[in-house]
Short mmCIF file of C-alpha atoms in Angstrom, two decimals:
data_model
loop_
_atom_site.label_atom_id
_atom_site.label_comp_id
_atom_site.label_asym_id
_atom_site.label_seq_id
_atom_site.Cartn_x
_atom_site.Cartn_y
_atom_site.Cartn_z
CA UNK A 1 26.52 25.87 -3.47
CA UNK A 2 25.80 22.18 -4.07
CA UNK A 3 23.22 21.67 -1.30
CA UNK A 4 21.81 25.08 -2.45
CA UNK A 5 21.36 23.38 -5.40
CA UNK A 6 19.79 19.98 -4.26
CA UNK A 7 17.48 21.75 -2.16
CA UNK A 8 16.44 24.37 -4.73
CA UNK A 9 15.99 20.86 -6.43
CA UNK A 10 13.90 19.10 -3.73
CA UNK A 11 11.74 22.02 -2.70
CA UNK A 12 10.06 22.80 -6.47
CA UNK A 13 6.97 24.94 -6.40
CA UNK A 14 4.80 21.76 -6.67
CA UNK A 15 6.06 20.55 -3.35
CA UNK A 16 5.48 23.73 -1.64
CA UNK A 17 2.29 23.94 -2.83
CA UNK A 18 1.18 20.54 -1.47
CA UNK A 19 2.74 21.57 1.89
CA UNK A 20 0.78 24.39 2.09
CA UNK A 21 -2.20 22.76 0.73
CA UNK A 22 -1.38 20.30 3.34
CA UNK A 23 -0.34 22.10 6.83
CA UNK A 24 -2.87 24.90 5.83
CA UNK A 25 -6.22 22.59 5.82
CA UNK A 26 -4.96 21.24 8.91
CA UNK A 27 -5.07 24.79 10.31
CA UNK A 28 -8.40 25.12 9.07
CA UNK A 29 -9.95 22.18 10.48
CA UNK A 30 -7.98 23.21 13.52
CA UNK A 31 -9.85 27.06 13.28
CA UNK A 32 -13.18 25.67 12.43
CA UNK A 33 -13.56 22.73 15.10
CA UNK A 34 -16.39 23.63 16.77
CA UNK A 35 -18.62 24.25 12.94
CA UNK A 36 -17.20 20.80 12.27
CA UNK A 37 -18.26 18.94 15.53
CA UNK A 38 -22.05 20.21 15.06
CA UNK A 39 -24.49 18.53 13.01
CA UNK A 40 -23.48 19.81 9.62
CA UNK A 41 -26.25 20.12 6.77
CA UNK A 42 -25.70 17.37 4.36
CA UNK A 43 -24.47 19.79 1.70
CA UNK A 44 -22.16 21.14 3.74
CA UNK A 45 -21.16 17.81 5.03
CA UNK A 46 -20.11 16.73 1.46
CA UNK A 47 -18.63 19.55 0.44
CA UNK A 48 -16.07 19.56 3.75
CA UNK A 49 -15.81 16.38 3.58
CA UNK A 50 -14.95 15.97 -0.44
CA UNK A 51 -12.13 19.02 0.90
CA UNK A 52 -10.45 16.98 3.42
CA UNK A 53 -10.21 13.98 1.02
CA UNK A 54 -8.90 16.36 -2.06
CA UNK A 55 -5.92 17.74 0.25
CA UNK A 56 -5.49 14.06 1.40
CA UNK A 57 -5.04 12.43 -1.74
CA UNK A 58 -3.06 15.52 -2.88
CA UNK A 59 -0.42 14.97 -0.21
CA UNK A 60 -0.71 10.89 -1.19
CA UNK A 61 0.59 12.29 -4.77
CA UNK A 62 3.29 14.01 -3.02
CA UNK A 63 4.31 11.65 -0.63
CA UNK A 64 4.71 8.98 -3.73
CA UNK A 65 6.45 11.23 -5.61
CA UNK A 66 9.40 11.62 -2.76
CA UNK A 67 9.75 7.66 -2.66
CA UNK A 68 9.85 7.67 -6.28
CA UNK A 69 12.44 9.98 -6.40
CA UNK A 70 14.37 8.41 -3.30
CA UNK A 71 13.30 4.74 -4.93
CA UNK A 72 15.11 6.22 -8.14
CA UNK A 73 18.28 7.31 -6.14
CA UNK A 74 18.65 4.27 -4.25
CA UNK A 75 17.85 1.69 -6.56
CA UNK A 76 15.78 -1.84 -6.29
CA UNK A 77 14.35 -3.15 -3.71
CA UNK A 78 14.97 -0.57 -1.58
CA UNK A 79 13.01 2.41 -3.87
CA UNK A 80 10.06 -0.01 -4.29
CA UNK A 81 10.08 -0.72 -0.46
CA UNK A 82 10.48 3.05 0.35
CA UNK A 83 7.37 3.69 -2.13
CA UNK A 84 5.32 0.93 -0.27
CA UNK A 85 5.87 1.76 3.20
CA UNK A 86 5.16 5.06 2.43
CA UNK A 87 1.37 3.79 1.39
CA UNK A 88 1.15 1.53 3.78
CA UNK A 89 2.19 4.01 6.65
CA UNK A 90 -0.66 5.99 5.52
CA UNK A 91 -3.41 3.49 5.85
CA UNK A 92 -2.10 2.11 8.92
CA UNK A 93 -3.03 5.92 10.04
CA UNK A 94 -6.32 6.05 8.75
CA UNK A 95 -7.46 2.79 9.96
CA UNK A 96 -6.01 3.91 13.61
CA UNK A 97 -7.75 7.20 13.84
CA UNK A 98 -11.07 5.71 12.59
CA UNK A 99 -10.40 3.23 15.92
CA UNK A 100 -9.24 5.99 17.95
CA UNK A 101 -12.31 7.95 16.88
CA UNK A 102 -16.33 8.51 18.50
CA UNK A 103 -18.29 5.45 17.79
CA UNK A 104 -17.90 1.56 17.67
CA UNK A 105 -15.53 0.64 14.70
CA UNK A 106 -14.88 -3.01 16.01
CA UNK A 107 -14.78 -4.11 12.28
CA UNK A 108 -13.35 -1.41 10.63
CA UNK A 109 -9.63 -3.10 10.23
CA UNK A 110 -10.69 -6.04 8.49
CA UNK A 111 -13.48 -4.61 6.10
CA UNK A 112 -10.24 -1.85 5.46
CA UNK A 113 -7.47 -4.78 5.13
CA UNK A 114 -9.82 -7.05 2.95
CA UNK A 115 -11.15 -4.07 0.88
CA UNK A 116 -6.87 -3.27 0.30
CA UNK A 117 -6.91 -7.06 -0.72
CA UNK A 118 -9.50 -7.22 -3.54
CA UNK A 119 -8.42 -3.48 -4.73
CA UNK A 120 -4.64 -4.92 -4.76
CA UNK A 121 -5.04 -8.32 -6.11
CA UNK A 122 -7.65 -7.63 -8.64
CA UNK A 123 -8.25 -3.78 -10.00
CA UNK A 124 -4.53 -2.75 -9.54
CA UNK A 125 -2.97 -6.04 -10.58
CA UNK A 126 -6.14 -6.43 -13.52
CA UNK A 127 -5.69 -3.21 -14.63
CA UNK A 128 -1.77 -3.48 -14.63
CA UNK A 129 -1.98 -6.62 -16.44
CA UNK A 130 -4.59 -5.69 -18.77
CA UNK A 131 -3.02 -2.29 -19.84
CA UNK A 132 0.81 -4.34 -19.94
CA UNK A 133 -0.90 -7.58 -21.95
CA UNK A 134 -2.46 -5.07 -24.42
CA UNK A 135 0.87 -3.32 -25.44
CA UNK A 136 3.69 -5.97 -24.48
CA UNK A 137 3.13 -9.56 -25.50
CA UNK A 138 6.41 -11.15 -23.80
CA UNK A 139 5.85 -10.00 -20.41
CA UNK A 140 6.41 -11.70 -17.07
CA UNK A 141 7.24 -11.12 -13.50
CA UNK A 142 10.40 -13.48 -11.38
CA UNK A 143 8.57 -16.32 -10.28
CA UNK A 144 10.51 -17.08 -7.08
CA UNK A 145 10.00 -13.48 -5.67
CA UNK A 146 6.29 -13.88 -6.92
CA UNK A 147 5.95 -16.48 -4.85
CA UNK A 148 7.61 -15.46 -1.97
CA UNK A 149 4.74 -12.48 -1.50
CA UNK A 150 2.28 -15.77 -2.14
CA UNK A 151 3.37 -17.75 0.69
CA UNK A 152 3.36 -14.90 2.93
CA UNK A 153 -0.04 -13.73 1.77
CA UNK A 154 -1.54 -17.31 2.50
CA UNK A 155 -0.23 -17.43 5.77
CA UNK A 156 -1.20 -13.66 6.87
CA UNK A 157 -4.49 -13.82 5.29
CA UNK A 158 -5.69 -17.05 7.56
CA UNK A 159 -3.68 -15.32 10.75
CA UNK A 160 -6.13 -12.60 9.73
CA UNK A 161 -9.84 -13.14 8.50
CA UNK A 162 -10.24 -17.04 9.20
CA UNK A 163 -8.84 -18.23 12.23
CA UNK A 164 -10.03 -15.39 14.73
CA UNK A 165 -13.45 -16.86 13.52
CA UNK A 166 -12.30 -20.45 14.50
CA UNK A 167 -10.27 -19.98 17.68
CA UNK A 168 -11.57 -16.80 18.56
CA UNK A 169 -14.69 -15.75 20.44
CA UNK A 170 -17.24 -13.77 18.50
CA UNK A 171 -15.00 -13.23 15.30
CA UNK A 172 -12.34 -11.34 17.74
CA UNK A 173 -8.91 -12.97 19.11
CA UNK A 174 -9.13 -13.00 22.93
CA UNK A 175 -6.50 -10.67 24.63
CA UNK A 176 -4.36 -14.42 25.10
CA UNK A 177 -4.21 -15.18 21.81
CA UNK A 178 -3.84 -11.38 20.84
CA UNK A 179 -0.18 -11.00 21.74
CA UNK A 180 1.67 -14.08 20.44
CA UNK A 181 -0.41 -13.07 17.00
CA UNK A 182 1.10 -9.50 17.07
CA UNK A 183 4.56 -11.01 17.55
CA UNK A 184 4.59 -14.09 15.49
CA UNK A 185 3.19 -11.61 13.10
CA UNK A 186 6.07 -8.78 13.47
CA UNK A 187 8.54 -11.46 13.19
CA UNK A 188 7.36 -13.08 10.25
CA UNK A 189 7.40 -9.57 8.45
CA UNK A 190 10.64 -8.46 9.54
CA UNK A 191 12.68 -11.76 8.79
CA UNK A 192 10.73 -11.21 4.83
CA UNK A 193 12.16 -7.70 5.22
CA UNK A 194 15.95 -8.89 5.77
CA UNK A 195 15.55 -11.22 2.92
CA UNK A 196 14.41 -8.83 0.25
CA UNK A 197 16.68 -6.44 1.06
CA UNK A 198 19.55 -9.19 1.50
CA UNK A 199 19.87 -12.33 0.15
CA UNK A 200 17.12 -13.00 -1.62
CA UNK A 201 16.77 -9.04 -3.51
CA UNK A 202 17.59 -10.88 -7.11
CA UNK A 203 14.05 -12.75 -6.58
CA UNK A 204 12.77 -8.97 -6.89
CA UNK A 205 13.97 -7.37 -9.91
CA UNK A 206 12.66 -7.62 -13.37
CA UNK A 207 13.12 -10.34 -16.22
CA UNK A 208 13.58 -10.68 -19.25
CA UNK A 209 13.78 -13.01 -22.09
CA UNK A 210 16.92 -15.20 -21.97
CA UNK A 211 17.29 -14.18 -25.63
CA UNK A 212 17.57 -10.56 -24.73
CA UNK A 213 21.36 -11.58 -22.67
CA UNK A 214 24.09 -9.58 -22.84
CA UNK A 215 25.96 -6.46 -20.54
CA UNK A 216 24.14 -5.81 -17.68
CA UNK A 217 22.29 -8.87 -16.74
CA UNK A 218 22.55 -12.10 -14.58
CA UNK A 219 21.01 -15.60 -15.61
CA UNK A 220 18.12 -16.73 -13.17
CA UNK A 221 17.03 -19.98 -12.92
CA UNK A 222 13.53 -19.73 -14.46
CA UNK A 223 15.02 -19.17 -18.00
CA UNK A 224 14.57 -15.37 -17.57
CA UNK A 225 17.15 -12.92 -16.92
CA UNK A 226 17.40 -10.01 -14.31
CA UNK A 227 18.01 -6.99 -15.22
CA UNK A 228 20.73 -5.24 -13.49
CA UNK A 229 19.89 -1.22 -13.14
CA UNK A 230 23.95 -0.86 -12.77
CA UNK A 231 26.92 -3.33 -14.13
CA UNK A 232 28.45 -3.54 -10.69
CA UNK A 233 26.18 -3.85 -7.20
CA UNK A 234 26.85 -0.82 -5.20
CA UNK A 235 26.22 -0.72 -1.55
CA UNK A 236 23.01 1.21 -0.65
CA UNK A 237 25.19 2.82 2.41
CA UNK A 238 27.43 3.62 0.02
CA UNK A 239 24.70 5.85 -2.50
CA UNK A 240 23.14 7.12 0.70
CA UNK A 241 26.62 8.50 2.04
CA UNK A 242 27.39 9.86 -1.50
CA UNK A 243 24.36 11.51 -2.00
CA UNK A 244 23.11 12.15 2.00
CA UNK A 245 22.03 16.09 1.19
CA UNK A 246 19.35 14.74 -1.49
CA UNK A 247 18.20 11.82 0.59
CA UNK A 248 18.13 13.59 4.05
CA UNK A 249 15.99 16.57 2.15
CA UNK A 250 13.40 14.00 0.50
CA UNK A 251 13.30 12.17 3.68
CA UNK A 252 12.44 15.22 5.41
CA UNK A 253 9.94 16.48 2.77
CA UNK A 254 8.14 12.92 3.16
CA UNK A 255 7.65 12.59 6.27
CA UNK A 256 6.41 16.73 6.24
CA UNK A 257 3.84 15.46 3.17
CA UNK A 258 2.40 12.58 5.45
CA UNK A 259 1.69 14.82 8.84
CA UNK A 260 -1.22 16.87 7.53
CA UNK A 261 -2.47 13.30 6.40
CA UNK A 262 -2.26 12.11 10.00
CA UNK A 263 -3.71 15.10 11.27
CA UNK A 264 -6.41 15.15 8.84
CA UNK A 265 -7.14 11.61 9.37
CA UNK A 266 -9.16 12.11 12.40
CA UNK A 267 -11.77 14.78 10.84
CA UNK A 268 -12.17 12.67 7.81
CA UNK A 269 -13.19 9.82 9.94
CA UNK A 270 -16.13 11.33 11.65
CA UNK A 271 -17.15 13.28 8.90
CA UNK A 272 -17.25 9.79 6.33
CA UNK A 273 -19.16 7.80 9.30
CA UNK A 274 -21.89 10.94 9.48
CA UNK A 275 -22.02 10.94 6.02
CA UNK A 276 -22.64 7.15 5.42
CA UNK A 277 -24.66 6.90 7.76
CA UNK A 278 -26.69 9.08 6.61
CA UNK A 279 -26.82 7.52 3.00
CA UNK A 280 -27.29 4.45 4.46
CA UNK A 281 -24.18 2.74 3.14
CA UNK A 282 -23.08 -0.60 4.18
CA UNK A 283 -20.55 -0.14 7.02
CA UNK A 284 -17.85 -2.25 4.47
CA UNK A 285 -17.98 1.19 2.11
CA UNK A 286 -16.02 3.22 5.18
CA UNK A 287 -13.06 0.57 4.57
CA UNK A 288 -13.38 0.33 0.79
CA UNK A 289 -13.14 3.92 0.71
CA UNK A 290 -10.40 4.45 2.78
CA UNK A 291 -8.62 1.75 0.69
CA UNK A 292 -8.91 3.65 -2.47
CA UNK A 293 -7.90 7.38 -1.04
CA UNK A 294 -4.93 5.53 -0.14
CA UNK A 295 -3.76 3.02 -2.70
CA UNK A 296 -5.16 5.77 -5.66
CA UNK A 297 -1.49 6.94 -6.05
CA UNK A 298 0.53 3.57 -6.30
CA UNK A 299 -1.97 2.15 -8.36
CA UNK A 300 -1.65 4.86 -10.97
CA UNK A 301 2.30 4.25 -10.49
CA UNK A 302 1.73 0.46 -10.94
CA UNK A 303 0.03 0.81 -14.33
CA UNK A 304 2.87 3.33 -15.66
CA UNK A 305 5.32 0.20 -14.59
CA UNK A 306 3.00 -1.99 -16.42
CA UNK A 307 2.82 0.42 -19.35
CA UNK A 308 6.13 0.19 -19.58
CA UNK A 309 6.90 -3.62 -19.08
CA UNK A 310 7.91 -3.88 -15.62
CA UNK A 311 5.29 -6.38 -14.48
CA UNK A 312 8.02 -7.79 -11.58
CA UNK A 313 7.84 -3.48 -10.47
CA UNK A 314 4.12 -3.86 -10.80
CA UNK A 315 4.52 -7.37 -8.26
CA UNK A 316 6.69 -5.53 -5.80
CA UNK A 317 4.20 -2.58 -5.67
CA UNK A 318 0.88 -4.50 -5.28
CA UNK A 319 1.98 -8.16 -3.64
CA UNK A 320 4.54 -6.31 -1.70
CA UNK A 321 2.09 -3.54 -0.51
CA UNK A 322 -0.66 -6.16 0.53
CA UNK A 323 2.25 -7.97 2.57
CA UNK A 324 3.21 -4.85 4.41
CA UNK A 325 -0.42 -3.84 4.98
CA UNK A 326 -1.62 -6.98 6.43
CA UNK A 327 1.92 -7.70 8.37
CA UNK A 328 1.93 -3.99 9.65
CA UNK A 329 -2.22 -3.20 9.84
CA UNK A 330 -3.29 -6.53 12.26
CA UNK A 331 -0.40 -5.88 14.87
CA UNK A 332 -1.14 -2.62 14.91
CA UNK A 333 -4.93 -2.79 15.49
CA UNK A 334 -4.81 -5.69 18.10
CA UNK A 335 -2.01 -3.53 20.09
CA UNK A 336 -4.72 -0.44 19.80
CA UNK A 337 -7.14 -3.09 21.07
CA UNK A 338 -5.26 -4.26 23.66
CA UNK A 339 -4.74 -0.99 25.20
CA UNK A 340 -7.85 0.99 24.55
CA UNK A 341 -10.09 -2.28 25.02
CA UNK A 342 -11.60 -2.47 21.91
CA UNK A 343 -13.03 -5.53 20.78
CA UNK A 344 -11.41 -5.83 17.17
CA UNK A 345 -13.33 -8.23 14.70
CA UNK A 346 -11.22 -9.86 12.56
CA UNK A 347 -13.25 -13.10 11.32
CA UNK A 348 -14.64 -12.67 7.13
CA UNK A 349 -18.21 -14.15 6.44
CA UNK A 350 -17.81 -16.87 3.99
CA UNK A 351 -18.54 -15.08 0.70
CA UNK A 352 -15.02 -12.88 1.64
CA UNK A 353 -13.50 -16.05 2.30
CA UNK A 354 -14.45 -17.68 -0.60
CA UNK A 355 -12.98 -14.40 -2.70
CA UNK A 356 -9.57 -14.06 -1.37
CA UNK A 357 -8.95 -18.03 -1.72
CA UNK A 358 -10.02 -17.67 -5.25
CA UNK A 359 -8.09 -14.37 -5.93
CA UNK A 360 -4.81 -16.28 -4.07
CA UNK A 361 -5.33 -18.88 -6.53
CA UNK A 362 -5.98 -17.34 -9.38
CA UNK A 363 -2.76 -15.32 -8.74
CA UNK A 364 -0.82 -18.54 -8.14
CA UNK A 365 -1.72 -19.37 -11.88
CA UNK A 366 -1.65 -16.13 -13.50
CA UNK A 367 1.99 -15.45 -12.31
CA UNK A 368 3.54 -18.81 -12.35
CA UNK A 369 3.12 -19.08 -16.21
CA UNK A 370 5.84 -18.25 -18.56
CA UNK A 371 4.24 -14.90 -19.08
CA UNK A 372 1.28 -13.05 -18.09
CA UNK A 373 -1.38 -11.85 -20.70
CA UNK A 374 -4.12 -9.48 -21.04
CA UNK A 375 -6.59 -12.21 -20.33
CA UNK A 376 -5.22 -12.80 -16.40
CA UNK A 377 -5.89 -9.22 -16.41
CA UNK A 378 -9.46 -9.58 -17.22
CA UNK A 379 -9.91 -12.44 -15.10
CA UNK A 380 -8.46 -10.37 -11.81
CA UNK A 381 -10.43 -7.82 -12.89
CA UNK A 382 -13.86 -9.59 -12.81
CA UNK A 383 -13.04 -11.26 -9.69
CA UNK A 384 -12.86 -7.57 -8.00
CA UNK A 385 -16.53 -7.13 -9.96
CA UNK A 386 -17.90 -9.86 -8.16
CA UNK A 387 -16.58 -8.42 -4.82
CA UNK A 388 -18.54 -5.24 -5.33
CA UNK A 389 -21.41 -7.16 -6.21
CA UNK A 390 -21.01 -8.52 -2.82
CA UNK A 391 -20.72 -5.81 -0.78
CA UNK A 392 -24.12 -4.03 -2.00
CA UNK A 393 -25.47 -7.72 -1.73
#
């Protein structure tokens, strides 16, 4: 009766109806290959491909709402990471099936991974900040864990878009240089990992005010205070084992939500490369819109976490998405590179370069204040402005 129960409570009639929305465009697609590899009339073209990205971002929605759910049930960091690799997974797969489709797409990771960085750094975090400045005015993130996503940022971001362009040949690392990069890179990622889910998980939950002490918090060393979602730490093994029906059944339904996605991936890819090409977009566009599809969901949950005052919940979302997306995307695209022998261009122009050191900075002194204010928001915000302005340049 009780797993009765938890199912009837996992499998609602909204998540049906994104798996069916899901696993029953794939079938389409599937039925109507050969329509779909012609050359499709540009109304048509739209209008299959504005499809393919509505069931996408539909199954996004669902696939955030099982980590929220499982992020709820198993508590910080662990829910935050859940709901992060979840997005992350998901743009990994897009990127890969635009490399893995027709055509040359030697630049297509790092005009993805640096469109992911200004949409992170500046419109999700701006917005968050903005929307949280506006309707809390003692708000702040935990420094430490703050600047933990920081220092890995600044190290992944010149492993990624400036030194390929320095030690590289032709704004590509050469096939020697390829695989210590993919495992320095995998190590670095999975010691940061082990930390924030071990020792160092109190750099990654909220503060508060060291006025607001009392039950249920821990002094930090930044004056702040973190607060403790339960009196007494429990062992995530422990939750897991106690509820393992609910967990194994969300699991199950998340990885279901983000198939279709995968499947999907591939038709979306040809179909958005016809139709920019055919608008003549600037080839960056193809990355910047994958970025969004993907990151639409989390940054709608980021701004409900800044609504509500969580601005460390907004850090772990958008710092600790950007560090899994870089630390997951570049191995994974130099290992497809390496074995399909693709040349994969990692090296930014100058003007990018210029951006994310400014954006790095400017998030160095927006979050290492003693609270963050509407106005940082604006700032991040016209930073990501500029970026557009720079891509139609």
């Amino acid at each position: 009766m009780r797993t009765q129960h938890i199912l009837r409570g996992v499998l609602t009639p909204a998540v049906i109806i994104r798996l069916a929305l899901g696993w029953g465009a794939f079938i389409a697609t599937l039925v109507a290959q050969p329509f779909l590899a012609a050359h499709l009339p540009t109304p048509a073209l739209i209008a299959v491909l504005g499809a393919i990205v509505a069931v996408i971002i539909v199954c996004a929605f669902g696939v955030v709402v099982e980590a929220e759910h499982l992020a709820h049930r198993l508590g910080d960091p662990y829910g935050t990471l859940i709901l992060t690799l979840s997005i992350v997974l998901i743009e990994v797969i897009l990127i890969s099936a635009v490399m893995l489709g027709p055509g040359e797409h030697a630049t297509i990771a790092r005009d993805s991974v640096m469109a992911v960085s200004m949409i992170i750094l500046n419109l999700v975090v701006g917005a968050s900040l903005l929307i949280g400045g506006l309707r809390h005015r003692d708000v702040r993130a935990n420094s430490t864990g703050v600047s933990t996503y920081l220092s890995l940022l600044v190290v992944l971001g010149t492993v990624a878009f400036a030194l390929p362009g320095l030690i590289g040949e032709g704004g590509a690392y050469t096939a020697g240089q390829e695989i210590p990069i993919i495992i320095l890179t995998v190590i670095l990622y999975v010691a940061f990992l082990t930390r924030q889910m071990g020792a160092q998980r109190d750099d990654f939950k909220e503060v508060v005010s060291a006025g607001a002490t009392g039950a249920g918090v821990a002094p930090q060393g930044d004056g702040a205070v973190a607060r403790q979602e339960k009196p007494e730490r429990v062992s995530v093994l422990a939750i897991i084992s106690e509820h393992r029906s609910e967990v194994i059944a969300r699991a199950l339904v998340l990885v279901m939500t983000v198939i279709p996605i995968v499947l999907l991936s591939h038709d979306m890819a040809s179909l958005l490369d016809d139709g920019l090409d055919r608008a003549g977009a600037p080839i960056a566009l193809s990355g910047i819109l994958i970025a969004m599809i993907v990151f639409l969901p989390e940054t709608l949950t980021a701004i409900r976490a800044a609504l509500g005052g969580e601005i460390q919940r907004v850090s772990n979302l958008c710092h600790g998405a950007l560090v899994s997306t870089v630390g997951l995307t570049i191995p994974a695209v130099l290992t497809i590179g390496l074995f399909t022998g693709q040349t994969v261009i990692l090296a930014e122009n100058p003007t990018n370069l210029v951006l994310l050191g400014v954006t790095l900075l400017l998030t160095l002194t927006t979050f290492s204040g003693k609270r963050v204010t509407a106005l940082h928001g604006a700032a991040h915000l016209m930073v990501f402005v500029l970026y557009g302005m720079t891509v139609f340049s």
